[in-house]
PDB file of C-alpha atoms in Angstrom:
ATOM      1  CA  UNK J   1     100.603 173.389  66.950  1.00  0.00           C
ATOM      2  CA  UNK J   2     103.546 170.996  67.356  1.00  0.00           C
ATOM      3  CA  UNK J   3     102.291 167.445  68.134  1.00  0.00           C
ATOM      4  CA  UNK J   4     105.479 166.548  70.412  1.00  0.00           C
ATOM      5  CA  UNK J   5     103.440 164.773  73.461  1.00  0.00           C
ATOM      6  CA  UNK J   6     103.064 161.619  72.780  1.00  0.00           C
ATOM      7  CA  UNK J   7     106.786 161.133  71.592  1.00  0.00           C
ATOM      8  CA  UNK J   8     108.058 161.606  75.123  1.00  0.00           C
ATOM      9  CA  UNK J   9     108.533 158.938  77.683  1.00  0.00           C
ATOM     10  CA  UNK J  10     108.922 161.124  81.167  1.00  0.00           C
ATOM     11  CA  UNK J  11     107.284 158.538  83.265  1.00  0.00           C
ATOM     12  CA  UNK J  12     109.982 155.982  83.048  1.00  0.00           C
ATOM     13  CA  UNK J  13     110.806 152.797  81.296  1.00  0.00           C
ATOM     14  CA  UNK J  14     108.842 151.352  78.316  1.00  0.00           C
ATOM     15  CA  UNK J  15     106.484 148.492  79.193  1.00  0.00           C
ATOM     16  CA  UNK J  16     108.383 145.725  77.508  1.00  0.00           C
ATOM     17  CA  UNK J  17     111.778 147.519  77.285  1.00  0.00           C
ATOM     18  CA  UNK J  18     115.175 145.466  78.066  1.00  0.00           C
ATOM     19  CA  UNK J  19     117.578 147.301  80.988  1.00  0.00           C
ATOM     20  CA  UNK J  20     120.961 146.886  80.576  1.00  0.00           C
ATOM     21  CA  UNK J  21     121.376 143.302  82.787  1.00  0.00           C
ATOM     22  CA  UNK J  22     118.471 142.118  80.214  1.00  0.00           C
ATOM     23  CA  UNK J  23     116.067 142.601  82.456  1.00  0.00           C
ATOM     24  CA  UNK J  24     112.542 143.204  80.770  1.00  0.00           C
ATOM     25  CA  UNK J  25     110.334 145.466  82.267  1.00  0.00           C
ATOM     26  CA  UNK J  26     106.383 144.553  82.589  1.00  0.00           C
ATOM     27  CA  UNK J  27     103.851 146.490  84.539  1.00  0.00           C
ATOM     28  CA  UNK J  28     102.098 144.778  87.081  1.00  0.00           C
ATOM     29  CA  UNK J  29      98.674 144.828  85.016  1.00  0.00           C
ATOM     30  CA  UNK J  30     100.591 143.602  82.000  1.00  0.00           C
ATOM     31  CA  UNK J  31     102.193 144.600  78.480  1.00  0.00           C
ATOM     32  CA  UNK J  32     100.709 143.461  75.086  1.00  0.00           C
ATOM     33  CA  UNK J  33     102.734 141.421  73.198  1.00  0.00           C
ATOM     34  CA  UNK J  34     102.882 138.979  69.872  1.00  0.00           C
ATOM     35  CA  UNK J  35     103.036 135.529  70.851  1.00  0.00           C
ATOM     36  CA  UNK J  36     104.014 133.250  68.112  1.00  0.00           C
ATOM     37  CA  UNK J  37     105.118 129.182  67.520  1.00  0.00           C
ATOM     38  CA  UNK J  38     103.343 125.989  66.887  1.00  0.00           C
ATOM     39  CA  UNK J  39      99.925 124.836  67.932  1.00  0.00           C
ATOM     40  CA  UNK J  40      99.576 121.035  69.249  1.00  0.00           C
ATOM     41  CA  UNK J  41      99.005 119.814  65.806  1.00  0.00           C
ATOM     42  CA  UNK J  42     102.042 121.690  64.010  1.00  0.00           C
ATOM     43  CA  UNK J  43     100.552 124.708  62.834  1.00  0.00           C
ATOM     44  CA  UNK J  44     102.257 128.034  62.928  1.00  0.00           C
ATOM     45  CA  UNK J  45     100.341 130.700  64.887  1.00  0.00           C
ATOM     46  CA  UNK J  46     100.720 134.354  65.794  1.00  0.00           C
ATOM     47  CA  UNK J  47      98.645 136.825  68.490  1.00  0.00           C
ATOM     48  CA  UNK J  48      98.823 139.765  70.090  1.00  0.00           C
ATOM     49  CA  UNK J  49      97.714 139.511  73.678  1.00  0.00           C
ATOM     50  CA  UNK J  50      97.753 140.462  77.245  1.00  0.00           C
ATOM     51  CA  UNK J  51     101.072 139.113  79.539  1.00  0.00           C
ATOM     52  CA  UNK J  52     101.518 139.512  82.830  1.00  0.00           C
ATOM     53  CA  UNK J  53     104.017 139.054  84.940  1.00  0.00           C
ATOM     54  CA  UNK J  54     103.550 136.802  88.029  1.00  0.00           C
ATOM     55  CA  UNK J  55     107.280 136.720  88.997  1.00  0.00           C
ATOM     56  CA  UNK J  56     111.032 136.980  88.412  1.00  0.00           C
ATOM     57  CA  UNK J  57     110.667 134.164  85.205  1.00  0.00           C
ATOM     58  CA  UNK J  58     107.108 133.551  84.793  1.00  0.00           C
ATOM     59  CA  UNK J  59     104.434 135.007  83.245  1.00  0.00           C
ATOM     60  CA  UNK J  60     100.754 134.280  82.042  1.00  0.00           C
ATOM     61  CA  UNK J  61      98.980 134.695  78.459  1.00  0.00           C
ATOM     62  CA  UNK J  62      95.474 133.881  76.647  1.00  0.00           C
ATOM     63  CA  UNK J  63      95.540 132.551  73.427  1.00  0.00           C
ATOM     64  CA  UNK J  64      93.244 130.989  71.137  1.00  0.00           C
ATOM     65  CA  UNK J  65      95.010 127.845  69.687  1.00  0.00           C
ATOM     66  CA  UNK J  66      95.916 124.461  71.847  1.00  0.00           C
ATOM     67  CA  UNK J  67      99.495 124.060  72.615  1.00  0.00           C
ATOM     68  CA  UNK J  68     101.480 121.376  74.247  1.00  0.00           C
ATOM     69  CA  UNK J  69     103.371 121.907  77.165  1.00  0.00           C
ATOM     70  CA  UNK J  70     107.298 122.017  76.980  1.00  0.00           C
ATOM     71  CA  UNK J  71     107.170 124.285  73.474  1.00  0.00           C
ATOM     72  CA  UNK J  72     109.240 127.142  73.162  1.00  0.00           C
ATOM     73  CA  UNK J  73     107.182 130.374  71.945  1.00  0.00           C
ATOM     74  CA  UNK J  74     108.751 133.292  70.933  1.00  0.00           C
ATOM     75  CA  UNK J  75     107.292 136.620  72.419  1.00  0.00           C
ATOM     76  CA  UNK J  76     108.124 139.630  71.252  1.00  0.00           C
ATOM     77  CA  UNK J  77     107.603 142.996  73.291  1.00  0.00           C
ATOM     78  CA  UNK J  78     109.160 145.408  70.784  1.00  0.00           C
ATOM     79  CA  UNK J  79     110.887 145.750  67.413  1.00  0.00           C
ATOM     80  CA  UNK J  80     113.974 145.661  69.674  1.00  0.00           C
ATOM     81  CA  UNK J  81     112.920 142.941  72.132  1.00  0.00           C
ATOM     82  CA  UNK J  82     112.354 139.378  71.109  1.00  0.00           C
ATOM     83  CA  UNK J  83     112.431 136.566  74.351  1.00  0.00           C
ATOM     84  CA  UNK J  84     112.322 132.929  73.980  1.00  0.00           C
ATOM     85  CA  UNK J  85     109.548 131.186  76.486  1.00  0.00           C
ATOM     86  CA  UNK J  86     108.924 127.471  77.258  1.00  0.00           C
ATOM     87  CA  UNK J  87     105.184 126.770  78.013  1.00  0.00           C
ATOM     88  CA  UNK J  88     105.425 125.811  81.809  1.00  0.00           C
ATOM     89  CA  UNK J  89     102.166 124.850  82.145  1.00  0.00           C
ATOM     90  CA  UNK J  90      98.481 124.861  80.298  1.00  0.00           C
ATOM     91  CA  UNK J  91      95.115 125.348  81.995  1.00  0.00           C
ATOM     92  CA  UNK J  92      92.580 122.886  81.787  1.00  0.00           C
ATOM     93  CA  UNK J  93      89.328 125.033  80.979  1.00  0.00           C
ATOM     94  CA  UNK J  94      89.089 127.405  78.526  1.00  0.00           C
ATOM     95  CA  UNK J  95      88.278 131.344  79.764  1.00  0.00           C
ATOM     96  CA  UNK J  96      86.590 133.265  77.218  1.00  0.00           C
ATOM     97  CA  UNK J  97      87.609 130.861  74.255  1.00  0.00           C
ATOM     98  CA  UNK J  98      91.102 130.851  74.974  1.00  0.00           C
ATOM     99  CA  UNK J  99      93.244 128.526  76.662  1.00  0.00           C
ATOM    100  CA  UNK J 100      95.549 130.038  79.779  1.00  0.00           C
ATOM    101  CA  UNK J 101      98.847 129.269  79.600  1.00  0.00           C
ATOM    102  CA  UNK J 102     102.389 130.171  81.875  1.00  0.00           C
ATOM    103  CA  UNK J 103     105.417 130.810  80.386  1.00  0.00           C
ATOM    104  CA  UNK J 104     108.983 130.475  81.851  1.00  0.00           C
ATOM    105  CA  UNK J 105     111.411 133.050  80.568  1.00  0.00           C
ATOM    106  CA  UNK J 106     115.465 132.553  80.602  1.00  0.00           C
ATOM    107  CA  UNK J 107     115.359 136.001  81.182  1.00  0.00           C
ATOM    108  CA  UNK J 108     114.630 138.412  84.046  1.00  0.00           C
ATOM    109  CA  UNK J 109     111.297 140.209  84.400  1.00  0.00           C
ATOM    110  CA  UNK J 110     110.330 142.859  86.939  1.00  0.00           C
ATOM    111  CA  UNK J 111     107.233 144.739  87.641  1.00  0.00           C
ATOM    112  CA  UNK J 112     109.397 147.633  88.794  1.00  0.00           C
ATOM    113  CA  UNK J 113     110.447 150.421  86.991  1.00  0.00           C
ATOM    114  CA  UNK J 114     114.162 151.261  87.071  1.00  0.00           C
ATOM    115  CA  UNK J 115     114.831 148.197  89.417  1.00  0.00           C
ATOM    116  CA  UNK J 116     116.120 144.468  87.980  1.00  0.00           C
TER     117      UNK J 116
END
């Protein structure tokens, strides 16, 4: 009767979880996170969606609000990881009512578990 499955983690690192370098792990299909800052006209906004990685610093989101390129976004994966982003670039048509945008991370991402 003990419920003790879905504590354990035997498959590896946490989708979103910092190594010790400060690498963040992110599956290649993506990790949900909360993406929060300001919208083009000075709003604050916060979602949770979809990232994924596309390679060692950048990485690719949906979200609802327009944004101006060059803001910095905070994303955060976990309680325990929080990462700054600037918005590299923003696409030009929406895809299902939300505006694509890439992100450049200071940090380190990998698609591989166990591996910076």
């Amino acid at each position: 009767m003990a419920d003790d499955h879905a504590s354990g983690s035997a498959a590896g690192p946490q989708a979103g979880s910092r190594s010790a370098d400060g690498t963040i792990y992110i599956p290649p299909d993506g990790v949900e996170v909360i993406v929060r800052g300001l919208t083009a006209t000075r709003m604050p906004f916060l979602e949770k969606e979809l990232l994924i990685p596309l390679d060692a610093q950048m990485a690719t989101v949906l979200v609802r609000p327009l944004l101006d390129p060059g803001t910095v976004l905070k994303v955060i994966f976990s309680e325990e990881v929080l990462e700054e982003a600037k918005i590299w670039s923003i696409s030009q048509a929406r895809q299902a009512s939300k505006w694509r945008i890439w992100l450049r991370f200071n940090c380190k991402l990998t698609t591989t578990p166990g591996k910076p």
